[in-house]
Tab-separated table of C-alpha atoms and ligand atoms in Angstrom:
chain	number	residue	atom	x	y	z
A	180	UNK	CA	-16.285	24.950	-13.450
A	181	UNK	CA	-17.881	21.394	-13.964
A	182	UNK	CA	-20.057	22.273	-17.248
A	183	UNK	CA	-23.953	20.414	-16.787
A	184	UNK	CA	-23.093	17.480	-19.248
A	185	UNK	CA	-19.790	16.869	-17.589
A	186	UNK	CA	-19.566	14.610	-14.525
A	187	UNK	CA	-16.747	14.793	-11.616
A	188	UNK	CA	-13.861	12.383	-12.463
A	189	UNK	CA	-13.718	10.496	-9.091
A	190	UNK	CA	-10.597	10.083	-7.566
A	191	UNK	CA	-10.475	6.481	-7.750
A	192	UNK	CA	-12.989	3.966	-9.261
A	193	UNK	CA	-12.822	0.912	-7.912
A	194	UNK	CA	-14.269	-2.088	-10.359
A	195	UNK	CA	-16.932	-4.315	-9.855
A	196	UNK	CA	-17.911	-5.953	-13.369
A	197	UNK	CA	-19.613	-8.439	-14.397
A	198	UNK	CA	-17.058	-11.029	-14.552
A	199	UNK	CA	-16.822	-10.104	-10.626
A	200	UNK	CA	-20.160	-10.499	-9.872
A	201	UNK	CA	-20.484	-13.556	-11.818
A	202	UNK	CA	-17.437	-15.179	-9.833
A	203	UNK	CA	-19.042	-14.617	-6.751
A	204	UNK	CA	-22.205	-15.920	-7.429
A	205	UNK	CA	-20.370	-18.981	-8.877
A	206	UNK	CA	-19.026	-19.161	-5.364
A	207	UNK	CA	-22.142	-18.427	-3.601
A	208	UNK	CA	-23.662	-21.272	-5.665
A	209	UNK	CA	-21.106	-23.937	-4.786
A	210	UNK	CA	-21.206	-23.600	-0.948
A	211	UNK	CA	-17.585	-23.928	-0.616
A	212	UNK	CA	-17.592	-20.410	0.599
A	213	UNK	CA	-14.555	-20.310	3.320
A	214	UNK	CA	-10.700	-21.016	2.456
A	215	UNK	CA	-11.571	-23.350	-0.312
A	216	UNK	CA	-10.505	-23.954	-3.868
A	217	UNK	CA	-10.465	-20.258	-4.744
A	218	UNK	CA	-8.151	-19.323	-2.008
A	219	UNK	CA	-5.809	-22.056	-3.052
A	220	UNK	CA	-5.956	-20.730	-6.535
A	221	UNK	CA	-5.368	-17.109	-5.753
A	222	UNK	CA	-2.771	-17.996	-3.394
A	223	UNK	CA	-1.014	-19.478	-6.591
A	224	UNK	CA	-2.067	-17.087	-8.927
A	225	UNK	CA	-0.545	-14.261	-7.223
A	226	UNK	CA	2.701	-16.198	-6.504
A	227	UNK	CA	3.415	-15.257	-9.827
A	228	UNK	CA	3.259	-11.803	-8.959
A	229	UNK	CA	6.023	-11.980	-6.272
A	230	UNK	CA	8.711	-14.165	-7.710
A	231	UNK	CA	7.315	-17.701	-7.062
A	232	UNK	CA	7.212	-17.172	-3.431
A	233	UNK	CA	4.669	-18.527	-1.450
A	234	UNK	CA	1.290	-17.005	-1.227
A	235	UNK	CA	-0.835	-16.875	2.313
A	236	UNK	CA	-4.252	-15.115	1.579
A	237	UNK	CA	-5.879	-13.064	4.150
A	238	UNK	CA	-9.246	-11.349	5.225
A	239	UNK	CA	-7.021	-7.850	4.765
A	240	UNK	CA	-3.912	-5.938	4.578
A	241	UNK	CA	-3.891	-5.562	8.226
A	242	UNK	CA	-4.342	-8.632	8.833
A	243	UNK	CA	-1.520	-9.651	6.788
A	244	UNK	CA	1.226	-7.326	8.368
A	245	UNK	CA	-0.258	-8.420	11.867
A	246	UNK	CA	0.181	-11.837	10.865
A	247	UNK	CA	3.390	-11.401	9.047
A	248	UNK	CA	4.774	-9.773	12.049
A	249	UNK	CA	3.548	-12.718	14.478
A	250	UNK	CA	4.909	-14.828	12.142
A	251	UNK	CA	8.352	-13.666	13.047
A	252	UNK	CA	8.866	-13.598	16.537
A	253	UNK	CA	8.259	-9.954	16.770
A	254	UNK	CA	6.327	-8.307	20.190
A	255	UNK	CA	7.145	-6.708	23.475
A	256	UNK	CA	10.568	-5.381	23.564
A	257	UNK	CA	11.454	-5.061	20.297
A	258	UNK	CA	11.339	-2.152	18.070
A	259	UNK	CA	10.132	-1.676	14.160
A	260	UNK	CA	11.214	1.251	12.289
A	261	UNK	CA	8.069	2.058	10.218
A	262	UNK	CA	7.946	5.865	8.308
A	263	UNK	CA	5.602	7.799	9.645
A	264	UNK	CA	4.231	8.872	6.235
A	265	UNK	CA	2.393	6.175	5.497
A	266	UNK	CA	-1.064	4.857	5.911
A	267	UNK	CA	-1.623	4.195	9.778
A	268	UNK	CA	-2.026	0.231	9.183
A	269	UNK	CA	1.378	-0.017	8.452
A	270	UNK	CA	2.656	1.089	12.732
A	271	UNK	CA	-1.144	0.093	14.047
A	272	UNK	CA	0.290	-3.590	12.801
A	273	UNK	CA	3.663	-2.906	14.854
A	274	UNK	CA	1.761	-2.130	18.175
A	275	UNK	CA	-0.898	-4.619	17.840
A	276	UNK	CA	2.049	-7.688	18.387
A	277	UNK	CA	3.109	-5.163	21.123
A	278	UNK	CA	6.133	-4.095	19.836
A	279	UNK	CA	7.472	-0.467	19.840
A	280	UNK	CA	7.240	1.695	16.822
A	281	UNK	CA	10.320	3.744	16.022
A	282	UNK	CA	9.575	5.996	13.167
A	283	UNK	CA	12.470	6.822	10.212
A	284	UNK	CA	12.054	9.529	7.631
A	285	UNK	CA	11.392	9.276	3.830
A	286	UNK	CA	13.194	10.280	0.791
A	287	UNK	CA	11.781	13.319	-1.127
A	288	UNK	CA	11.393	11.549	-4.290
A	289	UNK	CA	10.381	7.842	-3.749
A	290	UNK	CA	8.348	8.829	-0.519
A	291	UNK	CA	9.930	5.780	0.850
A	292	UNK	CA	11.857	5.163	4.287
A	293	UNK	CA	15.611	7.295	3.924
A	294	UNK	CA	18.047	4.694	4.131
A	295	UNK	CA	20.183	6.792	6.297
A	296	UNK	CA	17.484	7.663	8.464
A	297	UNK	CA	17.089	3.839	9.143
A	298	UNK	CA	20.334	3.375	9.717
A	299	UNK	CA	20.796	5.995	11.848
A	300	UNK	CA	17.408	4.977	13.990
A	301	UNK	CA	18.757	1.534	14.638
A	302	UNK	CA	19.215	0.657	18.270
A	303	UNK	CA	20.134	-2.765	20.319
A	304	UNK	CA	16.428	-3.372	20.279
A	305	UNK	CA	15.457	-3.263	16.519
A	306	UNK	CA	13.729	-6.055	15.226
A	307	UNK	CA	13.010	-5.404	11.952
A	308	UNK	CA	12.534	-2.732	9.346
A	309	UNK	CA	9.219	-2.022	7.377
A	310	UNK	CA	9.695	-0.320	4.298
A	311	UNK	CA	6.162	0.855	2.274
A	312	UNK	CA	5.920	1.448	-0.582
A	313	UNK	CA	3.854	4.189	-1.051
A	314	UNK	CA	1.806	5.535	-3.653
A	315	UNK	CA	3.085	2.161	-6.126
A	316	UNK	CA	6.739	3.196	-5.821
A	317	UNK	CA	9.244	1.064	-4.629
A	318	UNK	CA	11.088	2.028	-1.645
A	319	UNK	CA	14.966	2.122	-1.841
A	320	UNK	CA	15.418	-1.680	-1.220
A	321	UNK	CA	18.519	-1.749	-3.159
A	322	UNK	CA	19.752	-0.028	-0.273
A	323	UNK	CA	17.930	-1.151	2.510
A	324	UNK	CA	18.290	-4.465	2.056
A	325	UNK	CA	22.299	-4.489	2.608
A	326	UNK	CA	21.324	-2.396	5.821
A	327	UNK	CA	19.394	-5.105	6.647
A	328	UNK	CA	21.411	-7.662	6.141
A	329	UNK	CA	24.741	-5.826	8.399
A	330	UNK	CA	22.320	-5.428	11.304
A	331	UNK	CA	20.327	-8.799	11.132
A	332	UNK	CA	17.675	-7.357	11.050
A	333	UNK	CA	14.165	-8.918	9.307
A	334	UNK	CA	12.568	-6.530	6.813
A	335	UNK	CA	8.457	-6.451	6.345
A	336	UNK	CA	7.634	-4.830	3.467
A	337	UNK	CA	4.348	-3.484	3.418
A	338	UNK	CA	3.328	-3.684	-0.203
A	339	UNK	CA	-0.259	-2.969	0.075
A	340	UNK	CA	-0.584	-0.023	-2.371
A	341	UNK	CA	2.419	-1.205	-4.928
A	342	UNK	CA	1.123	-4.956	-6.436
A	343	UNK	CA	3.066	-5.560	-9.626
A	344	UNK	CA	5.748	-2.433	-8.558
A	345	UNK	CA	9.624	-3.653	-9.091
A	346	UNK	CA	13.013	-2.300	-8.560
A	347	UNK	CA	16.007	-3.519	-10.620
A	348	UNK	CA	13.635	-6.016	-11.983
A	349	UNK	CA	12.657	-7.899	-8.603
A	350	UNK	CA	9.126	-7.282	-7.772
A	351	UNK	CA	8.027	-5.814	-4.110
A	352	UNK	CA	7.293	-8.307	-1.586
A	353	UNK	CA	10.064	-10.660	-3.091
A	354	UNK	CA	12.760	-8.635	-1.169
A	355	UNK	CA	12.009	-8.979	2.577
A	356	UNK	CA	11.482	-12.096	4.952
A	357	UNK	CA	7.657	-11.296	3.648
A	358	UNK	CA	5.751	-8.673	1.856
A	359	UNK	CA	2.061	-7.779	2.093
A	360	UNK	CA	-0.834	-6.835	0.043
A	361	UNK	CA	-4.062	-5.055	0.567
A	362	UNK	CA	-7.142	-6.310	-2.287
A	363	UNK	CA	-9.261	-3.388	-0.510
A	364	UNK	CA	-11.824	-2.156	-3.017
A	365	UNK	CA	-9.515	0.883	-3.971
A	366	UNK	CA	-6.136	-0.792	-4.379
A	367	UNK	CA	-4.624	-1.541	-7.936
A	368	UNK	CA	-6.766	-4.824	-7.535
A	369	UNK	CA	-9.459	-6.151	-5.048
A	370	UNK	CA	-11.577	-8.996	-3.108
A	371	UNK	CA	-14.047	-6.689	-1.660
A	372	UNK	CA	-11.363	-6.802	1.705
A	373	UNK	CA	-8.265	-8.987	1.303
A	374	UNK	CA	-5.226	-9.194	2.151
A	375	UNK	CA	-2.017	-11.830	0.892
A	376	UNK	CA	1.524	-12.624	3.040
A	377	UNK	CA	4.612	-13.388	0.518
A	378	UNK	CA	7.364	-15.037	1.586
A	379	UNK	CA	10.425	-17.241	0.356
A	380	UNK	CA	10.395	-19.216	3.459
A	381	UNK	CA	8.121	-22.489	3.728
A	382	UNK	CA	8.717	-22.550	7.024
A	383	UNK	CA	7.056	-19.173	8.099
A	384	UNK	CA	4.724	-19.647	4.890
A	385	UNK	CA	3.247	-22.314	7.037
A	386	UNK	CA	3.265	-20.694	10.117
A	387	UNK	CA	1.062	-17.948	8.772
A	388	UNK	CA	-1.559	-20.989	7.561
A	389	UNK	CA	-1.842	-21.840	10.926
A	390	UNK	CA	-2.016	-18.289	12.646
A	391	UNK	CA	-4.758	-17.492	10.205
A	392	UNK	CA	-6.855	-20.053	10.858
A	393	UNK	CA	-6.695	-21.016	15.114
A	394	UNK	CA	-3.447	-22.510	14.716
A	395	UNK	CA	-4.918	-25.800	13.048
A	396	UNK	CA	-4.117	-27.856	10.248
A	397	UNK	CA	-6.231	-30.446	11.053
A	398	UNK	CA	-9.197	-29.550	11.825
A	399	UNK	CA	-9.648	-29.147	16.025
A	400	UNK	CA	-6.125	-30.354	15.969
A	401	UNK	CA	-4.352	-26.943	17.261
A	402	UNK	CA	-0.877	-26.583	17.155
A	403	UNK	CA	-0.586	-22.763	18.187
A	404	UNK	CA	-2.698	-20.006	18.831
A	405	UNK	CA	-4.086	-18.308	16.370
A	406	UNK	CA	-6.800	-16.013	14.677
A	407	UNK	CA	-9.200	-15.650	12.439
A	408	UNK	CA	-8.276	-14.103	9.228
A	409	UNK	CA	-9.446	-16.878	6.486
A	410	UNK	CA	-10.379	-15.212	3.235
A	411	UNK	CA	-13.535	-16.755	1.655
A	412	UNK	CA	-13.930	-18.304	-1.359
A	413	UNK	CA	-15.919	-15.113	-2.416
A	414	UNK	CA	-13.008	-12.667	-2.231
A	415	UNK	CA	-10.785	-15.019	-3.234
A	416	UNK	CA	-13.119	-15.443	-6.443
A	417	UNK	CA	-12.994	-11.735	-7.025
A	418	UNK	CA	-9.531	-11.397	-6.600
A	419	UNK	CA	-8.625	-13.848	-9.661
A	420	UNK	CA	-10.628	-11.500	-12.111
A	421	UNK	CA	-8.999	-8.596	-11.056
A	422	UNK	CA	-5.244	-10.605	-10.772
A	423	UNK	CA	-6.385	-11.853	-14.831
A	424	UNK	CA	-6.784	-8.083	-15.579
A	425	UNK	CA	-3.923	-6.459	-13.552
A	426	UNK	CA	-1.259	-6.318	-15.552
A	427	UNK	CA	-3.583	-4.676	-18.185
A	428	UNK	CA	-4.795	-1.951	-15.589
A	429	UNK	CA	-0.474	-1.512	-14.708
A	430	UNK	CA	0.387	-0.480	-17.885
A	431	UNK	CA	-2.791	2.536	-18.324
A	432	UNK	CA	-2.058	3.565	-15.490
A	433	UNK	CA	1.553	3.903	-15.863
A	434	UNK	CA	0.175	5.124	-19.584
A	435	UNK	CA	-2.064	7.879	-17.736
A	436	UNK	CA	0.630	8.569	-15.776
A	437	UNK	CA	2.989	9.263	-18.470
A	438	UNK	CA	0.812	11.843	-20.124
A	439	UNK	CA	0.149	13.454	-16.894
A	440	UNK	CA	3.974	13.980	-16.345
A	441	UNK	CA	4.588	15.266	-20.049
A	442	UNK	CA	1.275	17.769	-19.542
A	443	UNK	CA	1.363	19.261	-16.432
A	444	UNK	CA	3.480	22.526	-16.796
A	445	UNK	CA	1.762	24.407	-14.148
A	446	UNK	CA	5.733	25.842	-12.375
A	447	UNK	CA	4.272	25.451	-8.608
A	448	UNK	CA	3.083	21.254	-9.439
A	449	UNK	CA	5.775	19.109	-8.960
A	450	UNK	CA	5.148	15.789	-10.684
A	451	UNK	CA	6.130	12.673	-8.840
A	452	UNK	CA	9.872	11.706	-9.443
A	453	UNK	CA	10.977	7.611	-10.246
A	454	UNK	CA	13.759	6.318	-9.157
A	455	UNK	CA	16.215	4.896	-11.526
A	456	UNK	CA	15.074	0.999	-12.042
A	457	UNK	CA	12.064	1.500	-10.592
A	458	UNK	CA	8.723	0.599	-11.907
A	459	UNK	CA	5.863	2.562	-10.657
A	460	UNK	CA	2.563	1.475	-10.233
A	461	UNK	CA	0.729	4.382	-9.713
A	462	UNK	CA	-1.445	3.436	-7.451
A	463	UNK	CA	-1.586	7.226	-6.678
A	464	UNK	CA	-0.245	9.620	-9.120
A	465	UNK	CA	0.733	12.159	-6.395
A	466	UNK	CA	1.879	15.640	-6.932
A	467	UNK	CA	3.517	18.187	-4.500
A	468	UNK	CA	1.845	21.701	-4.693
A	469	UNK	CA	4.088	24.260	-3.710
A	470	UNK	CA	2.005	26.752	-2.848
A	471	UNK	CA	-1.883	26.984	-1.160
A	472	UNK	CA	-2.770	23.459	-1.185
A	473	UNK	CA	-6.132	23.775	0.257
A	474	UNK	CA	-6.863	26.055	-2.426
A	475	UNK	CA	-5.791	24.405	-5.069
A	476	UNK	CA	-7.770	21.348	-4.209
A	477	UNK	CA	-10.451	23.443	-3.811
A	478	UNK	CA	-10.123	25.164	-7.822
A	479	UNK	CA	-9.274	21.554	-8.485
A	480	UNK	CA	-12.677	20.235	-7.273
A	481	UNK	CA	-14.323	23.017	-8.897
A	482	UNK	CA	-13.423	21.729	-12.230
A	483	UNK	CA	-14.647	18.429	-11.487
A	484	UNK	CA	-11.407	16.619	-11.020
A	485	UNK	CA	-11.325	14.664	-7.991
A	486	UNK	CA	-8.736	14.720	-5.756
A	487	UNK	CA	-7.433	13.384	-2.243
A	488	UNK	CA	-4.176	13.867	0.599
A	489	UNK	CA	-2.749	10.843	1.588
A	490	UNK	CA	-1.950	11.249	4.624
A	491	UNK	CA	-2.857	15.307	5.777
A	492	UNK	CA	-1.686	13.880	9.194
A	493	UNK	CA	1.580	11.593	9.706
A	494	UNK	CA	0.961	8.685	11.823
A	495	UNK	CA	3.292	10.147	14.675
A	496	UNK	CA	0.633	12.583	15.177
A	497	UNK	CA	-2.207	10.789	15.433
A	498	UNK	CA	-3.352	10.623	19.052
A	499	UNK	CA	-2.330	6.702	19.169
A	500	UNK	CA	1.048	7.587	19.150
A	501	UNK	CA	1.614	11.422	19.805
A	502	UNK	CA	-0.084	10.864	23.264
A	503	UNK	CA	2.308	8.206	24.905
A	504	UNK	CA	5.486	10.054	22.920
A	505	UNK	CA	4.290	13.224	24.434
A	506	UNK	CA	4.191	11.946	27.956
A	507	UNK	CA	7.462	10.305	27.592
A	508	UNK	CA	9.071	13.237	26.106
A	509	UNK	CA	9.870	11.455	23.122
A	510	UNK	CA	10.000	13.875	19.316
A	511	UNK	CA	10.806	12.611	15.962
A	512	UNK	CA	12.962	14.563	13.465
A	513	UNK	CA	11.111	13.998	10.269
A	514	UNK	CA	11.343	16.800	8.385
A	515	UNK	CA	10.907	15.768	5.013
A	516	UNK	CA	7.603	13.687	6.483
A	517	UNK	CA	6.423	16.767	7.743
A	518	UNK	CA	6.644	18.565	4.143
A	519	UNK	CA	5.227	15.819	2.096
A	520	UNK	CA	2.049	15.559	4.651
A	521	UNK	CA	1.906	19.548	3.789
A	522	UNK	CA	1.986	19.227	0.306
A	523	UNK	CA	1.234	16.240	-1.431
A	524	UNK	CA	-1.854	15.780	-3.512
A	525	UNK	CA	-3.128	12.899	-5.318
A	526	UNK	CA	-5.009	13.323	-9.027
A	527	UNK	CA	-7.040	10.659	-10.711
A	528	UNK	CA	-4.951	8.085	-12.778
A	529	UNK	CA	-6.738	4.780	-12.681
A	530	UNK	CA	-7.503	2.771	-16.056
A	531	UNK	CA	-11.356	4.420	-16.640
A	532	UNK	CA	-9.706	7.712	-17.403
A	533	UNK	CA	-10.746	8.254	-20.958
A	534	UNK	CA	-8.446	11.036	-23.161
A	535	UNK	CA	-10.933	13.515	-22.232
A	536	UNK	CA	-10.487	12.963	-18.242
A	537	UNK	CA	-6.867	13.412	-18.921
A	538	UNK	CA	-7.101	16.468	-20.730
A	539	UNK	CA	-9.443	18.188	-18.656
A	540	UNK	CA	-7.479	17.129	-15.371
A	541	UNK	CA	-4.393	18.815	-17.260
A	542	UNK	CA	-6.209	21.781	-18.299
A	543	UNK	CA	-7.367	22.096	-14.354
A	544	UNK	CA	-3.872	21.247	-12.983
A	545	UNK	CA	-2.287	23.939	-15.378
A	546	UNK	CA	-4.815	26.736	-14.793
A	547	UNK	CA	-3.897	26.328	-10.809
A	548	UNK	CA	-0.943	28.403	-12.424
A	549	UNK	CA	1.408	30.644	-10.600
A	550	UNK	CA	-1.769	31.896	-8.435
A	551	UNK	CA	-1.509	30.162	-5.632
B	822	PLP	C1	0.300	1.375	3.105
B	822	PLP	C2	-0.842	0.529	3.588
B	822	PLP	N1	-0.611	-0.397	4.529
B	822	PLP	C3	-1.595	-1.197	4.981
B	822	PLP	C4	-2.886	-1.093	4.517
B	822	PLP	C5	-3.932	-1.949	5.099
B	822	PLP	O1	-4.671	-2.671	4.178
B	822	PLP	P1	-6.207	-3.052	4.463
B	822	PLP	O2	-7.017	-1.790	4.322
B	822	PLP	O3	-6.532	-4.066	3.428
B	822	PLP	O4	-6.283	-3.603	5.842
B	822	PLP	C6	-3.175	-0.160	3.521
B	822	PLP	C7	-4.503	-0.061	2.929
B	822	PLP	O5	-5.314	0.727	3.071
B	822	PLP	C8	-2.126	0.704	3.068
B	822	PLP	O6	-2.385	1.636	2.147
C-alpha cells in the first residue's frame, strides 16, 4: 500500500522546465513562430544524433513516417512489412500512402522484427521493410540490413521511441534510406508534438522539405504536392532544451535501468534482455510477467508504482486491419507477438526517479513473488 506521505511514481514524467518555457516564450516574443530559425537549428542539432545525416523536422512522428514513406515512391501496390507489436502509427503510416501492410514477427528478446520472419514474408510486391525499435532497443539491423540489401528492398526505420539507441556503434535512424523520430511529450525528448525524418540522401532530404510544406520552395512556387506538417519555431525551441539535456537523461535512465535489472529477483519477472552491441535507451524498461498480469499490475498500482502495457492489443487486431484480413481470409502467424502483447509490462525508469522510487518499485516488483 501507498503510505499517506508517499505519492504514486507515475509511469512516465514528461518535462516541462523552465528553460522550456522560457524558449518558447523567447519564440512567442520574436514572431518568427513557423519553420524559422529554430527549426533550422534543431534540424542541425539533431543531425548529430544520427550520424551527420540530414535532419527534416516535422509537426509529429506520424507525420514523419507518412512523409518518409511518400518520400520514397511507396503507395498502392506495394507492400511494407511492419511488426505488428508495435505502436499502431508505425502500419497506420503504411496504409495512409495506400500501400499494403504485411506484418512479420519479433524476436523474444529485442522485441524487434525476426529477421527470418522478414525474410520469409517477402513477396514480388515488397517495397520496403520497417523495423521499430521498440521500447529504446535497437532492432536486429545488423541483420536486416544485408536482407535488405539481397532483396532491394528500402528500409524505414521507425525510431520514434529509441533517440540516441545504437547497435555496433551506429546510431538508429543512420541505418535505413531514413529513420524517424517522435518529440511527443512522453518520448526520451519532446516539442510538445514533433516529429524529425533522417536520411543520408540529399536528394530525398529535399524532397521531404517540399512534401512538408505544399511542395514549395519558393514561396507559391509549387513543385509537387504536398502537406502540411511544418514544425513551429515553438516546438522546435523546446526541442533544443531537451536535445542539450538528452544525453544526460540516456545515461539515468540506462543507470535506473541497471539497478532495476540487478534488483528485481522476483522468479516469475523477466527483466528485459540486450542484445550484444546494443545500446538501450530505455525508453520503456519493460518486463515480461509470467504469470497473472492483470494482477500484478493491479498489486503493482497498489504500492504506488505506476505502470503501463504497450501494446495489450497488436496492431493486426485492431479493427483497422483485422476487419479487411478477416473478410479476405487472410491470418498472421505471430506467435511470439501474441505472447509479448500477453505479458509485457512497463515500470517507471525515466531520469526523476530518485533512489527511493527505485527501491520501492523493487521492493513492489519483488513482493509480486511466486503468487501470481
Ligand atoms: C513506435 C512509434 N511509432 C510512431 C509513433 C508516432 O509518433 P507521434 O505520436 O509523434 O505521431 C510513436 C509515438 O507514439 C511510436 O511509439
Amino acid at each position: 500500500m501507498t503510505s499517506i506521505n508517499e505519492q504514486p511514481i507515475p509511469a512516465a514524467r514528461p518535462v516541462i522546465g523552465e528553460d522550456e518555457i522560457e524558449a518558447a516564450v523567447r519564440v512567442l516574443r520574436s514572431g518568427r513562430v513557423v519553420q524559422g530559425p529554430e527549426v533550422a537549428a534543431f534540424e542541425e542539432g539533431f543531425s548529430r544524433l544520427v550520424d551527420g545525416r540530414h535532419c527534416v523536422a516535422v509537426n509529429s512522428g506520424t507525420s514523419a513516417l507518412h512523409l518518409l514513406l511518400l518520400a520514397l515512391g511507396i503507395g498502392p501496390g506495394d507492400e511494407v512489412i511492419v511488426p505488428s507489436f508495435s505502436f499502431a502509427a508505425s502500419a497506420n503510416a503504411v496504409r495512409l500512402v495506400g500501400a499494403d501492410v504485411v506484418f512479420a514477427d519479433i524476436e523474444p528478446g529485442s522485441f524487434g522484427l525476426d529477421p527470418a520472419a522478414v525474410e520469409a514474408a517477402i513477396t514480388p510486391r515488397t517495397a520496403a521493410i520497417m523495423p521499430v525499435h521498440l521500447y529504446g532497443h535497437p532492432a536486429a539491423m545488423d541483420k536486416l540490413m544485408p536482407i535488405a540489401e539481397k532483396h532491394k528492398l528500402a528500409v524505414v526505420e521507425d525510431a520514434c521511441q529509441a533517440h540516441a539507441a545504437a547497435l555496433n556503434g551506429t546510431p538508429v535512424g543512420a541505418f535505413g534510406a531514413g529513420g524517424t523520430f517522435s518529440f511527443y511529450p512522453t518520448k526520451n525528448m519532446h516539442s510538445l508534438e514533433g516529429g524529425m525524418v533522417s536520411t543520408a540522401d540529399a536528394e530525398l532530404a529535399r524532397t521531404l522539405r517540399l512534401l512538408r510544406n505544399q511542395g514549395m520552395e519558393q514561396r507559391y512556387a509549387n513543385e509537387i504536392v504536398g502537406a502540411n506538417m511544418r514544425m513551429t519555431d515553438v516546438s522546435a525551441a523546446v526541442g533544443r532544451v531537451q536535445l542539450a539535456k538528452l544525453e544526460g537523461w540516456t545515461e539515468q535512465r540506462r543507470a535506473n535501468a541497471a539497478y532495476l535489472d540487478a534488483h528485481i529477483t522476483a522468479p516469475n519477472v523477466i527483466t528485459p534482455p540486450v542484445a550484444e552491441g546494443a545500446r538501450h535507451i530505455y525508453h520503456q524498461y519493460t518486463v515480461r510477467i509470467q504469470g497473472d498480469r492483470d494482477a500484478a499490475m493491479a498489486r503493482l498500482t497498489e504500492a504506488g508504482v505506476g505502470n503501463a502495457v504497450y501494446y495489450p492489443t497488436p496492431i493486426h487486431r485492431l479493427k483497422p486491419y483485422w476487419e479487411p484480413d478477416q473478410k479476405a481470409g487472410r491470418t498472421w502467424d505471430l506467435p511470439e507477438t501474441e505472447k509479448a502483447a500477453a505479458e509485457v509490462v512497463s515500470l517507471p525508469v525515466h531520469p526523476s526517479l530518485t533512489e527511493g522510487d527505485l527501491a520501492r518499485i523493487v521492493t513492489a516488483v519483488n513482493s509480486l513473488g511466486e503468487s501470481l
